[in-house]
Amino acid sequence: MPARFLPYLMLLPATIFLLVFFVYPFIQIAILAVTQDGGFSLQPITTMATHWKFNAALGWTVLLAAVVVPLQLVMALSMATIVTKLKTGRSTILYIFSIPLGLSDLAAGIVWLAIFEQSGFLNSMLAGLGVIEQPILFLGYQNIWVIFLAVVLAELWRATAIVMVILVSGMGLIPKEYYEAGEVFGANGWQRFWRITLPLLRPSLQSALILRTLAAFEVFAVVTALGGTTLPVLMGETFNWQFAMQDRNVASAYALVILGISIAATLFFLRALRVPKGATI
Amino acid sequence: MAEIVIKNVAKRFGSFTALHSIDLTIADQEFMVLLGASGCGKTTLLRIIAGLETPSQGEVWIGGRRVDHLPPRERGIAMVFQNYAVFPHLTVFENIAFGLRMKKLPQAEVDARVNRTAELMHIEQLLRRYSGQLSGGQRQRVAVARALAMEPDVILMDEPLSNLDALLRLEMRAELKGVLANSKTTTIYVTHDQVEAMSLADRISVMNGGKIVQAASPVEVYRNPAARFVGSFIGNPPMNFLPANRSAAGQWSVAGLDVPGPAAGDALEFAIRPEDLTVAAEGFAATARVVEPLGAHTLVTAEVGGQMFRAVLDSDLKVSPGDELRLSPKADRIRWFNRETGLAAG
């Protein structure tokens, strides 16, 4: 057999795996979303879209992503810039920054619940300092914005490191000479960052943003741990329809919505951070 | 006016001393080449002048202004890097315009300068391309154009031709010389290639072990090396050296030959360039070992007094390995070095 077929042959198992376990279920879900009582129907989609929680879930999910991802990007860029400039202790710092990556999102939600709940660390601390007389119910259903804030904090704490790790490796690929040329030709620190680092980091930014945005659209365990169903999100609704309401068709419709906005976001980042031909490092 | 004065500059990296107390003055509009083998400190010195490296001690003055505490962008310099450092994310136009944009020059001025320097470097047809679509030689041209567009007082060049292939290097060398002579800038050019140094420089600073051994015109450096190192480093093939022992006042015995030399000293080294030897009735007794006819002349590697000795002889001369020759040094081209210090004597 010619050697040029060998790479394709070696990719075959992975391709079959993806076809069987991803593409096939995806088609199943797409069919489920437009099926009612064994026949074609748009009823599941109508049920989903007209349910009072749908707009809230979509809105909160998008808002969470819109707040969390840019904040993570800015934080990760700052952290990566600092880490890249370190001469010693660089890997130690990277390990410490990466600790939350080892936690599942549910565990992260529980950690932050332990801080915010009525008998949590925050209340104990405030009581200990004499600031409050009795514990405050931070995560109550009247305080939806506090729940939102707690979710944002937990997400930042949990998932900024992955963005940073991707950006650190991307920054490592930028040769030092470009910065020196920037310095010689008149660019100050900020200008070097905007005009050299950021444009040359586009491929890494692209990967990090796609990865993080997709994960943000799928946010679930952290929200459930901190707010139950008070703060509805798309993934939570999918879960509810599937298991609480026992309606697989509507759950599938939700899954399709998540897929749709994920594809839209991916296309957006592929477009916005495209590197022209011949303009790579 | 941009005279560069380097006063007592040293650079230490931990316990390693890259530069020992350098003093050097480069005149306005002079083309100074820093020449030396890798690790001699020439690039470190250039980077200190550029401001990319901080000296451990000493002062750097450019155009009458002390600059050693200023960042590179405030020194009035432009630089051409060894790997060109042409920004991959910008078009050739924007690369050349980079420094001008930082200076916030008006668009018309940017256009004019980019077009003029691009034309000078013959890259006007490449202005809309990205660096990834250029050859090494074209990238080199962009790097030079970017420096020239700044109209700087000083251009620093760090081995700018070392990544080009031989033929292109020759072509770029001649072109650079012309372009830089017209630009009226002070140029400091780092290279390890002695031919490049000789052909470009007004003055060459030969560096070795973090020190400047000699700073003089190319011909002076070639003819009158200030130290044995310079003679052995410059010239291809390099100078020949033979130990000399005093036989009488002003007379030295060199490989069995009596040669008049300096009056002072008692342990010297006799030195002569290979092309300053002729075959004659009187001279060093030599046994030819390798004969290389090179067309214009013939390079003969012989043995004199048990030492390797090279002579560049007329190509009409018939010599074969094993032949006995008499090689006579031209009296006015003989140089003497102190055997202890390696410095020129007499």
XYZ file of C-alpha atoms in Angstrom:
627
model
C 0.000 0.000 0.000
C 1.405 3.416 -0.878
C 2.787 5.348 2.077
C 0.638 8.358 1.347
C -2.485 6.500 2.470
C -0.923 5.633 5.799
C -1.835 8.871 7.627
C -5.464 8.516 6.531
C -5.514 4.904 7.623
C -4.206 5.906 11.025
C -6.884 8.586 11.350
C -9.614 6.122 10.426
C -10.395 4.831 13.971
C -10.779 8.361 15.319
C -12.939 9.302 12.343
C -15.209 6.310 12.830
C -15.422 7.043 16.555
C -16.464 10.642 15.871
C -19.007 9.576 13.275
C -20.587 6.958 15.546
C -20.567 8.831 18.834
C -20.932 12.465 17.744
C -22.434 12.802 14.313
C -24.988 10.016 14.752
C -26.307 11.269 18.143
C -26.336 14.790 16.732
C -28.590 13.674 13.877
C -30.756 11.803 16.391
C -31.140 14.962 18.470
C -31.905 17.064 15.421
C -34.627 14.590 14.461
C -36.001 14.471 18.028
C -36.283 18.243 18.087
C -38.719 18.185 15.166
C -40.692 15.107 16.132
C -43.946 14.823 18.054
C -45.834 11.560 18.599
C -43.793 9.769 15.967
C -44.287 12.325 13.172
C -42.669 15.522 11.955
C -43.735 18.540 13.976
C -42.396 21.907 15.035
C -44.240 21.494 18.338
C -41.096 20.866 20.484
C -39.529 24.074 19.165
C -42.748 26.039 19.730
C -43.054 24.600 23.249
C -39.498 25.632 24.008
C -39.740 29.106 22.531
C -43.049 30.000 24.137
C -42.156 28.671 27.595
C -41.701 31.549 30.028
C -38.196 30.411 31.017
C -36.779 30.246 27.492
C -36.045 33.934 27.011
C -34.667 34.207 30.525
C -32.410 31.174 30.031
C -31.139 32.418 26.675
C -30.640 35.925 28.037
C -28.801 34.872 31.188
C -26.608 32.410 29.262
C -25.567 35.004 26.700
C -25.105 37.669 29.380
C -22.927 35.331 31.444
C -20.747 34.574 28.440
C -20.614 38.258 27.507
C -19.422 39.208 31.004
C -17.234 36.225 31.867
C -15.318 35.716 28.607
C -14.066 39.315 28.126
C -13.092 39.526 31.805
C -11.240 36.244 31.517
C -9.530 37.458 28.375
C -8.283 40.636 30.025
C -7.180 38.817 33.175
C -5.521 36.004 31.234
C -3.706 38.502 28.981
C -2.350 40.370 31.983
C -1.352 37.176 33.770
C 0.233 35.713 30.619
C 2.175 38.925 29.973
C 3.569 38.862 33.499
C 4.336 35.138 33.445
C 6.080 35.441 30.077
C 8.377 38.137 31.435
C 9.363 36.137 34.523
C 12.921 34.881 34.475
C 12.687 32.486 37.411
C 9.830 30.616 39.058
C 7.819 30.695 35.865
C 6.647 27.098 35.909
C 5.849 27.237 39.635
C 3.554 30.199 39.064
C 1.981 28.464 36.066
C 1.249 25.394 38.205
C -0.315 27.489 40.948
C -2.442 29.425 38.453
C -3.567 26.137 36.925
C -4.781 24.471 40.141
C -8.474 25.309 39.537
C -8.207 23.567 36.162
C -8.024 20.294 38.037
C -11.448 20.836 39.616
C -14.721 19.869 38.041
C -17.180 22.694 37.528
C -19.543 21.205 40.114
C -16.738 21.165 42.681
C -15.978 24.784 41.804
C -19.637 25.663 42.315
C -19.612 23.963 45.723
C -16.428 25.778 46.755
C -18.087 29.111 46.029
C -21.305 27.963 47.652
C -19.294 27.319 50.813
C -18.263 30.966 50.685
C -21.635 32.542 49.917
C -24.180 30.328 51.699
C -25.933 31.396 54.831
C -23.485 29.586 57.112
C -20.611 30.174 54.697
C -17.206 31.749 55.073
C -18.303 35.211 53.998
C -21.070 35.405 56.586
C -18.802 33.989 59.315
C -16.139 36.518 58.464
C -18.539 39.476 58.409
C -20.064 38.317 61.708
C -16.614 37.813 63.206
C -15.661 41.357 62.202
C -18.885 42.605 63.778
C -20.128 44.055 60.515
C -23.379 42.088 60.620
C -25.597 40.884 63.459
C -27.086 37.894 61.711
C -26.139 36.009 58.528
C -27.277 37.443 55.206
C -28.994 35.256 52.638
C -26.808 36.140 49.674
C -28.031 33.528 47.261
C -31.754 33.925 47.843
C -34.191 34.075 44.945
C -34.688 37.820 45.473
C -30.959 38.363 44.915
C -30.642 37.081 41.386
C -27.855 39.577 40.617
C -25.870 38.324 43.601
C -26.227 34.799 42.272
C -25.136 36.074 38.875
C -22.111 37.750 40.459
C -21.226 34.594 42.390
C -21.423 32.552 39.177
C -19.205 35.093 37.410
C -16.655 34.908 40.251
C -16.696 31.104 40.289
C -16.290 30.943 36.519
C -13.443 33.455 36.564
C -11.734 31.558 39.355
C -12.247 28.198 37.691
C -11.592 28.747 34.017
C -9.312 31.769 33.523
C -6.217 29.601 33.857
C -6.960 27.629 30.692
C -7.105 30.871 28.697
C -3.867 31.961 30.318
C -2.106 28.689 29.549
C -3.067 28.957 25.869
C -1.934 32.594 25.732
C 1.357 31.885 27.516
C 2.206 29.235 24.951
C 1.184 31.615 22.161
C 3.339 34.423 23.554
C 6.245 32.008 23.775
C 6.066 31.630 20.007
C 6.627 35.336 19.352
C 10.351 35.928 18.729
C 11.996 38.486 21.003
C 13.395 40.348 18.006
C 9.972 41.746 17.113
C 9.785 43.462 20.488
C 13.302 44.775 20.116
C 12.453 46.116 16.664
C 9.353 47.703 18.205
C 11.437 49.334 20.921
C 14.013 50.651 18.477
C 11.358 51.991 16.098
C 9.620 53.998 18.780
C 6.911 51.829 20.339
C 6.450 52.109 24.100
C 5.248 49.220 26.264
C 1.556 49.727 25.519
C 2.156 50.217 21.819
C 4.254 47.067 21.671
C 1.420 45.182 23.348
C -1.266 46.529 21.002
C 0.719 46.540 17.796
C 2.955 43.497 18.177
C 1.761 41.104 20.895
C -1.977 41.161 20.182
C -1.816 40.820 16.393
C 0.796 38.067 16.595
C -1.268 36.316 19.264
C -4.346 36.053 17.018
C -4.151 32.276 16.484
C -3.921 31.631 20.246
C -6.606 34.214 21.016
C -8.819 32.480 18.512
C -8.400 29.048 20.110
C -8.777 30.386 23.650
C -11.865 32.455 22.841
C -13.632 29.683 20.940
C -12.875 27.187 23.692
C -13.996 29.498 26.489
C -17.079 30.881 24.763
C -18.393 27.436 23.907
C -17.824 26.336 27.498
C -19.575 29.472 28.731
C -22.659 28.656 26.639
C -22.692 25.238 28.271
C -22.447 26.593 31.829
C -24.521 24.407 34.126
C -23.046 22.849 37.270
C -21.718 26.102 38.745
C -25.073 27.794 38.206
C -26.988 24.870 39.673
C -24.756 24.696 42.743
C -25.024 28.416 43.470
C -28.532 29.241 42.381
C -30.486 26.063 41.771
C -33.021 27.070 39.138
C -33.285 30.686 40.261
C -30.865 31.700 37.540
C -32.073 29.816 34.462
C -29.524 28.930 31.797
C -29.887 26.975 28.545
C -28.043 23.901 29.740
C -30.067 23.848 32.959
C -33.297 23.989 30.973
C -32.117 21.168 28.741
C -31.507 19.109 31.850
C -34.923 20.018 33.295
C -36.847 19.134 30.179
C -34.983 15.879 29.810
C -35.170 14.637 33.392
C -37.725 16.662 35.342
C -40.342 17.126 32.611
C -39.400 13.909 30.791
C -39.726 15.567 27.380
C -36.785 14.553 25.232
C -38.055 16.458 22.241
C -37.987 19.865 23.903
C -34.648 19.021 25.548
C -33.314 18.271 22.069
C -34.611 21.603 20.801
C -32.670 23.314 23.621
C -29.562 21.352 22.681
C -29.951 22.583 19.120
C -30.151 26.190 20.317
C -26.915 25.750 22.264
C -25.334 24.191 19.195
C -26.567 27.049 17.028
C -25.145 29.857 19.143
C -21.911 27.864 19.579
C -21.504 27.578 15.820
C -22.293 31.277 15.421
C -19.688 32.229 18.035
C -17.077 29.947 16.477
C -17.645 31.404 13.015
C -17.469 34.890 14.470
C -14.071 34.273 16.117
C -12.708 32.461 13.059
C -13.637 35.493 11.003
C -12.700 38.284 13.400
C -9.273 36.887 14.289
C -8.378 35.576 10.866
C -4.704 35.876 9.954
C -4.188 36.797 6.278
C -2.203 34.387 4.111
C 1.514 34.957 4.461
C 1.086 36.996 7.647
C 1.882 34.211 10.112
C 5.007 34.145 12.266
C 25.638 65.523 13.556
C 25.831 62.252 15.377
C 29.189 61.442 16.773
C 29.079 58.372 18.992
C 31.313 58.264 22.047
C 31.638 55.169 24.167
C 33.391 55.751 27.464
C 34.625 52.961 29.676
C 31.701 50.669 28.859
C 31.747 47.204 30.394
C 29.177 44.446 30.507
C 29.125 41.531 32.879
C 26.648 38.654 32.812
C 27.028 37.120 36.262
C 30.642 36.102 36.561
C 31.206 36.297 32.785
C 32.623 39.549 31.466
C 31.344 40.123 27.932
C 32.961 43.538 27.540
C 35.985 44.933 29.352
C 36.068 48.709 29.580
C 35.506 49.766 25.967
C 36.485 53.262 24.800
C 35.595 54.132 21.240
C 34.716 57.268 19.305
C 32.862 57.005 16.018
C 32.890 60.163 13.939
C 29.762 61.703 12.421
C 28.817 59.891 9.181
C 31.535 57.333 9.689
C 30.983 53.706 8.723
C 32.370 51.703 11.620
C 32.511 47.937 11.487
C 32.796 45.878 14.663
C 34.605 42.737 13.558
C 35.340 39.633 15.566
C 34.629 35.957 16.027
C 31.396 34.907 17.720
C 31.440 35.569 21.451
C 33.893 38.475 21.214
C 31.334 40.976 22.489
C 30.644 42.852 19.255
C 26.882 42.263 19.303
C 26.721 43.090 23.016
C 28.443 46.405 22.312
C 26.004 47.165 19.478
C 23.033 46.302 21.689
C 24.355 48.576 24.427
C 24.566 51.427 21.915
C 21.014 50.571 20.767
C 19.744 50.485 24.347
C 18.597 46.872 24.151
C 21.191 45.978 26.766
C 22.227 47.987 29.816
C 25.952 48.423 30.378
C 27.311 47.380 33.783
C 29.388 50.557 33.763
C 30.370 53.404 31.469
C 28.664 55.992 29.317
C 27.246 56.114 25.795
C 26.951 59.486 24.043
C 25.188 60.021 20.731
C 25.371 63.428 19.088
C 26.592 65.100 22.278
C 23.783 63.647 24.384
C 24.296 61.038 27.061
C 21.911 58.202 26.181
C 22.841 55.202 28.298
C 19.796 55.651 30.542
C 17.355 56.334 27.702
C 15.166 53.668 26.099
C 16.064 52.777 22.487
C 13.231 54.876 21.039
C 14.692 58.081 22.500
C 18.179 57.591 21.083
C 17.609 58.700 17.478
C 18.713 55.342 16.103
C 17.404 52.772 13.677
C 18.468 49.184 13.541
C 18.659 46.297 11.097
C 18.430 42.966 12.876
C 20.202 39.749 12.030
C 16.925 37.904 11.446
C 15.443 41.070 9.935
C 12.561 41.213 12.478
C 10.176 42.215 9.701
C 6.757 42.141 11.379
C 4.806 39.194 9.943
C 1.390 40.718 10.628
C 2.051 43.925 8.706
C 2.424 44.502 4.990
C 5.754 45.656 3.650
C 4.339 49.184 3.472
C 3.273 49.146 7.119
C 6.575 47.618 8.151
C 8.516 50.457 6.581
C 5.991 52.925 7.982
C 6.097 51.441 11.511
C 8.556 53.912 13.007
C 6.947 56.840 11.177
C 3.519 55.943 12.576
C 5.023 55.820 16.070
C 6.343 59.328 15.456
C 2.800 60.265 14.364
C 3.980 61.766 11.085
C 1.210 62.969 8.745
C -0.008 60.383 6.224
C 1.387 62.313 3.237
C 4.839 62.333 4.800
C 4.578 58.598 5.624
C 3.581 57.818 2.031
C 6.394 59.901 0.621
C 9.066 58.390 2.837
C 7.899 54.795 2.402
C 7.767 55.169 -1.359
C 11.153 56.835 -1.520
C 12.968 54.242 0.607
C 11.124 51.365 -1.084
C 12.324 52.671 -4.411
C 15.844 53.040 -3.079
C 15.815 49.390 -1.982
C 14.013 48.245 -5.165
C 11.011 46.807 -3.335
C 8.317 49.204 -4.526
C 6.449 46.320 -6.197
C 6.265 44.415 -2.867
C 4.623 47.078 -0.699
C 1.303 45.252 -0.317
C 2.749 41.847 0.459
C 3.276 40.221 3.835
C 6.680 39.129 5.054
C 5.715 35.447 4.693
C 5.454 36.001 0.940
C 8.982 37.402 0.620
C 12.356 35.757 0.066
C 15.191 36.243 2.543
C 16.823 38.855 0.341
C 13.567 40.786 -0.007
C 13.005 40.713 3.761
C 16.502 42.055 4.194
C 15.636 44.930 1.883
C 12.478 45.670 3.865
C 14.495 45.735 7.082
C 16.964 48.215 5.606
C 14.178 50.343 4.098
C 12.430 50.452 7.500
C 15.629 51.776 9.068
C 16.296 54.308 6.299
C 12.720 55.629 6.372
C 13.349 56.875 9.917
C 16.052 59.178 8.528
C 17.993 58.404 11.680
C 21.256 59.941 12.823
C 22.592 56.481 13.497
C 21.943 53.134 11.842
C 22.981 50.020 13.722
C 23.334 46.785 11.791
C 23.696 43.416 13.462
C 25.146 40.911 10.967
C 22.542 42.012 8.413
C 23.869 39.869 5.576
C 24.717 36.706 7.465
C 21.445 34.953 6.596
C 21.717 35.521 2.859
C 23.335 33.133 0.424
C 26.760 34.001 -0.927
C 25.834 35.614 -4.233
C 23.043 37.708 -2.743
C 25.358 38.777 0.045
C 27.844 40.137 -2.450
C 25.133 42.051 -4.285
C 23.565 43.472 -1.096
C 26.976 44.461 0.238
C 27.694 46.698 -2.720
C 24.184 48.115 -2.621
C 24.288 48.819 1.116
C 27.554 50.644 0.749
C 26.098 52.954 -1.880
C 22.815 53.554 -0.065
C 24.429 54.230 3.314
C 27.070 56.542 1.863
C 24.272 58.677 0.396
C 22.167 58.647 3.557
C 24.783 60.577 5.562
C 24.139 58.596 8.713
C 26.645 57.295 11.170
C 26.676 53.530 10.764
C 27.809 50.814 13.126
C 27.903 47.443 11.491
C 28.579 44.170 13.268
C 29.998 41.249 11.330
C 32.231 38.233 11.682
C 33.021 38.309 7.959
C 36.326 40.050 7.384
C 35.712 40.556 3.665
C 32.453 42.337 4.463
C 34.271 44.439 7.043
C 37.119 45.368 4.714
C 34.835 46.274 1.830
C 32.329 48.376 3.792
C 34.204 50.084 6.572
C 35.734 53.500 6.924
C 37.212 52.074 10.077
C 37.228 48.577 11.544
C 37.254 47.824 15.262
C 38.685 44.363 15.640
C 37.356 42.795 18.840
C 38.589 39.824 20.785
C 37.638 38.543 24.240
C 35.492 41.578 25.054
C 38.145 44.124 24.099
C 38.825 46.269 21.063
C 42.231 45.157 19.872
C 42.584 47.678 17.073
C 40.407 50.397 15.576
C 41.790 51.657 12.289
C 41.147 51.876 8.558
C 40.813 48.538 6.717
C 44.189 48.898 5.018
C 45.886 49.865 8.271
C 44.334 46.899 10.087
C 45.499 44.638 7.298
C 48.979 46.041 6.832
C 49.857 47.023 10.371
C 48.033 44.762 12.808
C 48.313 46.160 16.296
C 48.454 42.671 17.704
C 49.229 39.122 16.639
C 45.507 38.313 16.956
C 44.588 40.870 14.295
C 47.154 39.467 11.884
C 45.956 35.943 12.455
C 42.251 36.865 12.253
C 42.285 39.139 9.214
C 43.473 37.981 5.843
C 42.708 34.753 4.053
C 45.056 32.960 4.375
C 46.163 34.737 7.561
C 49.616 36.062 8.431
C 52.520 33.670 8.892
C 54.313 33.737 12.225
C 57.782 32.434 13.133
C 59.648 32.740 16.435
C 62.598 35.151 16.295
C 65.656 35.158 18.547
C 68.029 38.045 18.882
C 71.360 37.277 17.230
C 72.954 40.741 17.455
C 71.806 44.326 18.070
C 68.885 44.828 15.662
C 69.457 41.432 14.099
C 67.089 38.498 14.537
C 67.465 34.879 13.708
C 64.244 33.579 12.135
C 64.141 29.945 11.021
C 67.833 30.007 10.206
C 67.666 33.355 8.397
C 69.173 36.591 9.731
C 66.602 39.393 9.472
C 67.131 43.015 10.550
C 64.480 44.024 13.090
C 63.736 46.113 16.188
C 66.585 47.050 18.464
C 64.669 46.386 21.691
C 63.269 43.148 23.132
C 64.655 39.664 23.217
C 61.755 37.313 22.427
C 59.835 38.442 19.380
C 57.744 36.890 16.677
C 58.392 37.518 13.031
C 55.262 37.957 10.873
C 54.673 38.222 7.154
C 51.563 38.059 4.953
C 51.519 35.149 2.432
C 51.394 37.522 -0.542
C 54.508 39.352 0.664
C 56.707 36.343 -0.043
C 58.535 35.706 -3.301
C 60.615 32.818 -4.527
C 64.264 33.971 -4.630
C 67.811 32.687 -4.303
C 67.974 33.891 -0.683
C 65.214 33.235 1.859
C 63.553 30.776 4.213
C 64.253 27.164 3.369
C 60.784 25.788 2.700
C 59.402 22.406 1.694
C 56.156 22.623 -0.265
C 53.442 20.382 1.176
C 50.199 21.412 -0.518
C 49.938 23.330 -3.791
C 46.587 24.931 -4.629
C 46.426 26.727 -7.996
C 43.651 29.338 -7.671
C 43.919 30.906 -11.114
C 45.000 34.417 -10.239
C 47.732 32.997 -8.030
C 48.866 29.780 -6.457
C 48.568 29.126 -2.736
C 51.473 27.068 -1.448
C 51.397 25.615 2.031
C 54.965 24.818 2.999
C 56.975 23.869 6.043
C 59.477 26.390 7.376
C 61.485 25.612 10.491
C 58.999 22.859 11.367
C 56.040 25.264 11.138
C 53.154 25.717 8.709
C 53.909 28.603 6.367
C 51.683 29.857 3.536
C 52.781 31.744 0.464
C 50.692 33.246 -2.319
C 52.839 32.889 -5.406
C 52.588 33.682 -9.082
C 50.487 31.081 -10.862
C 53.105 30.733 -13.616
C 55.501 29.286 -11.081
C 55.770 25.511 -11.294
C 55.738 24.039 -7.797
C 54.881 20.508 -6.737
C 54.482 19.038 -3.259
C 57.878 18.008 -1.878
C 59.799 20.736 -3.776
C 62.398 22.711 -1.879
C 61.911 26.483 -2.196
C 63.545 29.637 -0.971
C 60.875 32.125 0.187
C 62.065 35.688 0.570
C 59.988 38.196 2.633
C 59.560 41.744 1.320
C 61.607 43.775 3.804
C 59.096 46.650 4.191
C 56.201 44.246 4.893
C 57.793 42.401 7.800
C 56.015 42.935 11.144
C 57.209 42.057 14.630
C 55.181 41.067 17.673
C 56.136 40.674 21.272
C 56.009 36.966 22.040
C 54.740 37.604 25.586
C 52.039 40.224 25.029
C 51.202 39.570 21.391
C 51.382 43.307 20.708
C 53.180 44.878 17.781
C 56.858 45.607 18.463
C 59.382 47.868 16.768
